[in-house]
Coordinates of C-alpha atoms in Angstrom, one line a residue:
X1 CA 23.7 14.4 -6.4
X2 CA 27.2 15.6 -5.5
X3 CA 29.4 13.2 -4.5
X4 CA 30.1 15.1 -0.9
X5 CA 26.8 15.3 -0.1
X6 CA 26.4 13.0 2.8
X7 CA 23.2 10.6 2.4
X8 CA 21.6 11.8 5.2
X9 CA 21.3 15.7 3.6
X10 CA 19.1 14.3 0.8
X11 CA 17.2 12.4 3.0
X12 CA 16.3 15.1 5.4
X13 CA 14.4 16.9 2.6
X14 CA 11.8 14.2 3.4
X15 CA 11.3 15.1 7.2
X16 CA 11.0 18.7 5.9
X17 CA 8.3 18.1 3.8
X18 CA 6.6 16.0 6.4
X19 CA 7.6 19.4 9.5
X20 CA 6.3 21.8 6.6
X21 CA 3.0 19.6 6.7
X22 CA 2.7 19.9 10.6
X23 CA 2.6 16.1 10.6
X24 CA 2.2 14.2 14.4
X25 CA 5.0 11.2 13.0
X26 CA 3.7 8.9 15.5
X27 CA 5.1 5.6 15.2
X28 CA 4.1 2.2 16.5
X29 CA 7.2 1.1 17.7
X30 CA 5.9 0.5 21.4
X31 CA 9.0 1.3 23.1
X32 CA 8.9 4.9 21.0
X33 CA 6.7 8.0 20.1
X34 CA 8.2 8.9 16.9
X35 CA 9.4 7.6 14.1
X36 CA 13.0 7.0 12.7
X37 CA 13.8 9.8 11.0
X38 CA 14.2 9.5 7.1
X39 CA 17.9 11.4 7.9
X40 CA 18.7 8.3 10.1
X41 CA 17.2 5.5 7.5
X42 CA 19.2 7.7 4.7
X43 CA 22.8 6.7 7.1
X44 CA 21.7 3.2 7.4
X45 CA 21.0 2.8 3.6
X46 CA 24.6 4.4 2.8
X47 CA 26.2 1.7 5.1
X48 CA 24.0 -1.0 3.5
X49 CA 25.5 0.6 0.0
X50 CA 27.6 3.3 -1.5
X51 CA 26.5 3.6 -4.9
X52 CA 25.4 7.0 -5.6
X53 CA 23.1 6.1 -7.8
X54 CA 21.0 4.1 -6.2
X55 CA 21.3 6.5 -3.0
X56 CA 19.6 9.1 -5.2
X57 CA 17.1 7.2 -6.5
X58 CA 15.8 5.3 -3.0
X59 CA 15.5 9.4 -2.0
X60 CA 13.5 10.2 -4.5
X61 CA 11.5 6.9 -4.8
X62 CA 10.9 7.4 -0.8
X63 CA 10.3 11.6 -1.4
X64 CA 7.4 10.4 -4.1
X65 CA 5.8 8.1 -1.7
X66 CA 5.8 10.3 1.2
X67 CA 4.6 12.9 -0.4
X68 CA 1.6 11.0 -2.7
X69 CA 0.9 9.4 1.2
X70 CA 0.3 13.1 2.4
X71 CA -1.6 14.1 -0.3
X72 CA -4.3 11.0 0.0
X73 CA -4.0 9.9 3.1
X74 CA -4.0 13.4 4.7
X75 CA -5.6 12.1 8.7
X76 CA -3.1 9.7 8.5
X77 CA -1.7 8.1 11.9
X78 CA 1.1 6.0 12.1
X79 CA 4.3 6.6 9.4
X80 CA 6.4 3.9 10.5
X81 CA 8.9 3.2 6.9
X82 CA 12.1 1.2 8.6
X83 CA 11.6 -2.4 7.1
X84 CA 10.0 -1.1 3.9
X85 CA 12.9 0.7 3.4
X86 CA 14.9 -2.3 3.9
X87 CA 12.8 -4.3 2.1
X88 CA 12.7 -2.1 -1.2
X89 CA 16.7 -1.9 -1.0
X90 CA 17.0 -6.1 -0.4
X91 CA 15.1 -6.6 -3.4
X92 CA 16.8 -4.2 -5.6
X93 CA 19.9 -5.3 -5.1
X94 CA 19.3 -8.7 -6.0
X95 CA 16.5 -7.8 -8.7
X96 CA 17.1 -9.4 -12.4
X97 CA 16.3 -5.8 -14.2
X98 CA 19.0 -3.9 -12.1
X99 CA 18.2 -2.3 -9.3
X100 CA 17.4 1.0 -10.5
X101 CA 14.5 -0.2 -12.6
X102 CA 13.5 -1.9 -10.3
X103 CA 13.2 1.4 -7.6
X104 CA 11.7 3.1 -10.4
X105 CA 9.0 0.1 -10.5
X106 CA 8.4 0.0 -6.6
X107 CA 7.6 3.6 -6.5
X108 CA 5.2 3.8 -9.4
X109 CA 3.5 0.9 -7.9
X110 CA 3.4 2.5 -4.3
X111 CA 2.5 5.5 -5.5
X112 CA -0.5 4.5 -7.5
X113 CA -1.7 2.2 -4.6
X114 CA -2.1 5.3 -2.6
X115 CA -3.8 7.3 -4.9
X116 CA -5.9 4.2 -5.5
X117 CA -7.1 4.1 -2.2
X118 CA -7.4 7.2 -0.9
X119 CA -9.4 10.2 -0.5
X120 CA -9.5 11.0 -4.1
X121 CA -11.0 7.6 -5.7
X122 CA -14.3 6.6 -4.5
X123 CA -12.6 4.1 -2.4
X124 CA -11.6 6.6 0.0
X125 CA -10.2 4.9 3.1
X126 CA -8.9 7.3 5.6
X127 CA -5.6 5.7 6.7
X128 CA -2.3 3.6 5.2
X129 CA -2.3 1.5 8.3
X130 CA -3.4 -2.2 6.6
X131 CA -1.1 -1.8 3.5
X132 CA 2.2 -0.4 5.6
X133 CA 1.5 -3.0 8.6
X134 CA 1.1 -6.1 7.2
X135 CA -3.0 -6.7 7.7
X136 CA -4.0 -7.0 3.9
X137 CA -0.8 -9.4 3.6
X138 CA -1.3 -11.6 6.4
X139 CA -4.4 -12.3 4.9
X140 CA -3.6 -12.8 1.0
X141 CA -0.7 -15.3 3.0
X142 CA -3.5 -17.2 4.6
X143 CA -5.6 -17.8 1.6
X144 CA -3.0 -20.3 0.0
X145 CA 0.2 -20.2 2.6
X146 CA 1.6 -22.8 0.6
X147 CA 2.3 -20.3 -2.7
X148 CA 2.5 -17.1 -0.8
X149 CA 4.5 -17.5 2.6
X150 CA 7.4 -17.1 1.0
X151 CA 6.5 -13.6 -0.8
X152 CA 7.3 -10.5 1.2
X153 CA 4.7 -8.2 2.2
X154 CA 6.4 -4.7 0.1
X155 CA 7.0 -7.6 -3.0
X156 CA 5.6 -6.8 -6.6
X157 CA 4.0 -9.4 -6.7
X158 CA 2.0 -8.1 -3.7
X159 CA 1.7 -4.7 -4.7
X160 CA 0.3 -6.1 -7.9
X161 CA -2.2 -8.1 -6.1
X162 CA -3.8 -4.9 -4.2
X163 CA -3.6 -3.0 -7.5
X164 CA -6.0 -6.1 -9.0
X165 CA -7.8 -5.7 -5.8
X166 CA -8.1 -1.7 -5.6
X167 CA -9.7 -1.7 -9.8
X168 CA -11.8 -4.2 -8.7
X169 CA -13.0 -2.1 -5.6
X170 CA -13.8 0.7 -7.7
X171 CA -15.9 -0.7 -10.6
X172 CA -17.8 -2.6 -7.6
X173 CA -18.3 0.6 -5.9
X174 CA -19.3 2.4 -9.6
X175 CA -22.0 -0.5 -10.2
X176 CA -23.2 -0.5 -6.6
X177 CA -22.2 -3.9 -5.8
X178 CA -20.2 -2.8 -2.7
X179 CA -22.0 -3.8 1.0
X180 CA -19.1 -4.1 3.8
X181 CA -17.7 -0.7 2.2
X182 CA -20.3 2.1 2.7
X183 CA -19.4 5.6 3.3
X184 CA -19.7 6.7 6.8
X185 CA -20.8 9.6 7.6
X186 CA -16.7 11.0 8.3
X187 CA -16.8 10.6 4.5
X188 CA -14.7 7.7 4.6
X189 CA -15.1 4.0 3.9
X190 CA -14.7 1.4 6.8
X191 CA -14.7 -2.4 5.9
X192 CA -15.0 -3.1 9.4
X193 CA -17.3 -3.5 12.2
X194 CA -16.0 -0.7 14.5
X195 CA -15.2 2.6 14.7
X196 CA -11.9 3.8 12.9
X197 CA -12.2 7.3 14.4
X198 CA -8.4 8.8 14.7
X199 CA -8.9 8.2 18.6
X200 CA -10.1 4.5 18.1
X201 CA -8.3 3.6 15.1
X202 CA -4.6 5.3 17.4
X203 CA -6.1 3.1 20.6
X204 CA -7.0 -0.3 18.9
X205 CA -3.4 -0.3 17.2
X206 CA -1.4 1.0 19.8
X207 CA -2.6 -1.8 22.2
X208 CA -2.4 -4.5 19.4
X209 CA 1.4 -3.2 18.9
X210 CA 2.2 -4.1 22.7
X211 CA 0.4 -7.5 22.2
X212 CA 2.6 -8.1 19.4
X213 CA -0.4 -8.8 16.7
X214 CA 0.8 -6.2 14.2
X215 CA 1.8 -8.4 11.2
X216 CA 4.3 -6.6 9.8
X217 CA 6.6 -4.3 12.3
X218 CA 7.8 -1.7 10.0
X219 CA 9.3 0.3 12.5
X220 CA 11.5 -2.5 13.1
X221 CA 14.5 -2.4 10.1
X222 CA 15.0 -6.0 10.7
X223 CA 11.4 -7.6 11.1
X224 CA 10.3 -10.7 10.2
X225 CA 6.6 -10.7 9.2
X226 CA 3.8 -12.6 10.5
X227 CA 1.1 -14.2 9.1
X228 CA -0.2 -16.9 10.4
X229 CA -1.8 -15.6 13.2
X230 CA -5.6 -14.6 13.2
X231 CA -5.2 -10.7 12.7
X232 CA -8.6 -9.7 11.7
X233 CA -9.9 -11.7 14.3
X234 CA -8.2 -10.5 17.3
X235 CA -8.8 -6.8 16.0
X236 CA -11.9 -7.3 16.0
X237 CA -12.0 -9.1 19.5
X238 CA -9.9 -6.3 21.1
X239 CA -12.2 -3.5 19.8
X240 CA -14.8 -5.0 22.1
X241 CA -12.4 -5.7 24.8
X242 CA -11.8 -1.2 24.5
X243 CA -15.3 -0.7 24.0
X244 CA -14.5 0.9 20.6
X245 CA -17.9 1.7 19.5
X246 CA -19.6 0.3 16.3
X247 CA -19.0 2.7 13.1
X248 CA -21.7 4.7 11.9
X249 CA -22.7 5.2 8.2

């Protein structure tokens, strides 16, 4: 990258990708519609640090997630990326095998988590919602608080976990072991309950954004996560306070 190329250029290639993909970039920021564009994280990341390097590389790690999210997650909702963003660059800072190995790490990992999980596996869940919000780490957290509080939802160590997790979805779903994870008939799988239809799944999350019970507030640069609070348990109360119908297989 040239050196008077302003931060924010680079970044902007990664909203045009998302306009040339007609995507709605609803966020859940309840006091907004839209996200924070990656043009605006871009200027917040060059005042954080002015190393051209690692300006470059956050771009591209961010372009190959983005993009990898569009290709297997294609109905998703909600593209909130504020405190992952800040989270990926806290950690590379500080990380002992430099900070641009360590971006190179945290986008492979990313990356492959999506394509584990989405439309073209046999997992195929229809939406990044539980990984970028904080559900699937509130719970991990609650499992042994004692170890885990400490470790940051976007951490390796946690993207390592769901990795585990996601290769021993599939060879449960290859040997038909899998019960809570049929298909429905959308194609998709749904662990839960109720419906995740686009209009249930935008209704349920919304409202649980204005209550405060999203785990993780990644539209939020500076949030703190939450995890001890019952997530799954509320979500599913509040489905039945909406009348969110039960899913169909």
């Amino acid at each position: 990258m040239k050196p008077n190329i302003k931060p924010s250029d680079t970044f902007q290639f990664i909203d045009e990708i998302l306009a040339q993909q007609s995507v709605n970039l609803l966020s859940l920021n309840p006091q907004k519609t839209l996200i924070t564009s990656f043009a605006e994280l871009g200027s917040v990341i060059a005042e954080k640090n002015s190393d051209i390097q690692i300006i470059a590389t956050i771009q591209e790690t961010l372009e190959s997630i983005v993009y990898t999210q569009l290709q297997n997650f294609p109905e998703n909702i909600f593209w909130d990326f504020d405190f992952m963003v800040n989270s990926m660059l806290r950690q590379a800072l500080v990380a002992e095998e430099g900070t641009i190995t360590f971006l190179k790490d945290f986008g492979e990992k990313m990356v492959s988590l999506t394509e584990m999980f989405g439309i073209k596996t046999e997992i195929r869940f229809r939406y990044v919602h539980d990984f970028m919000y904080g559900f699937e780490w509130a719970r991990w957290v609650q499992k042994e608080p004692h170890n885990r509080a400490h470790i940051e939802p976007f951490s390796l160590i946690f993207l390592d976990y769901l990795l585990a997790k996601g290769k021993e979805l599939l060879q449960r779903i290859s040997h038909g072991q899998i019960t809570c994870y049929k298909l429905c008939d959308t194609g998709y799988r749904n662990p839960f309950s109720f419906s995740r239809e686009p209009e249930d799944e935008y209704r349920l999350l919304t409202y649980l954004a204005q209550e405060q019970l999203i785990p993780v507030a990644v539209w939020n640069w500076n949030a703190s996560p939450v995890w001890n609070k019952p997530f799954q348990e509320m979500r599913q109360q509040l489905a039945l306070k909406l009348n969110i119908q039960p899913q169909k297989h």
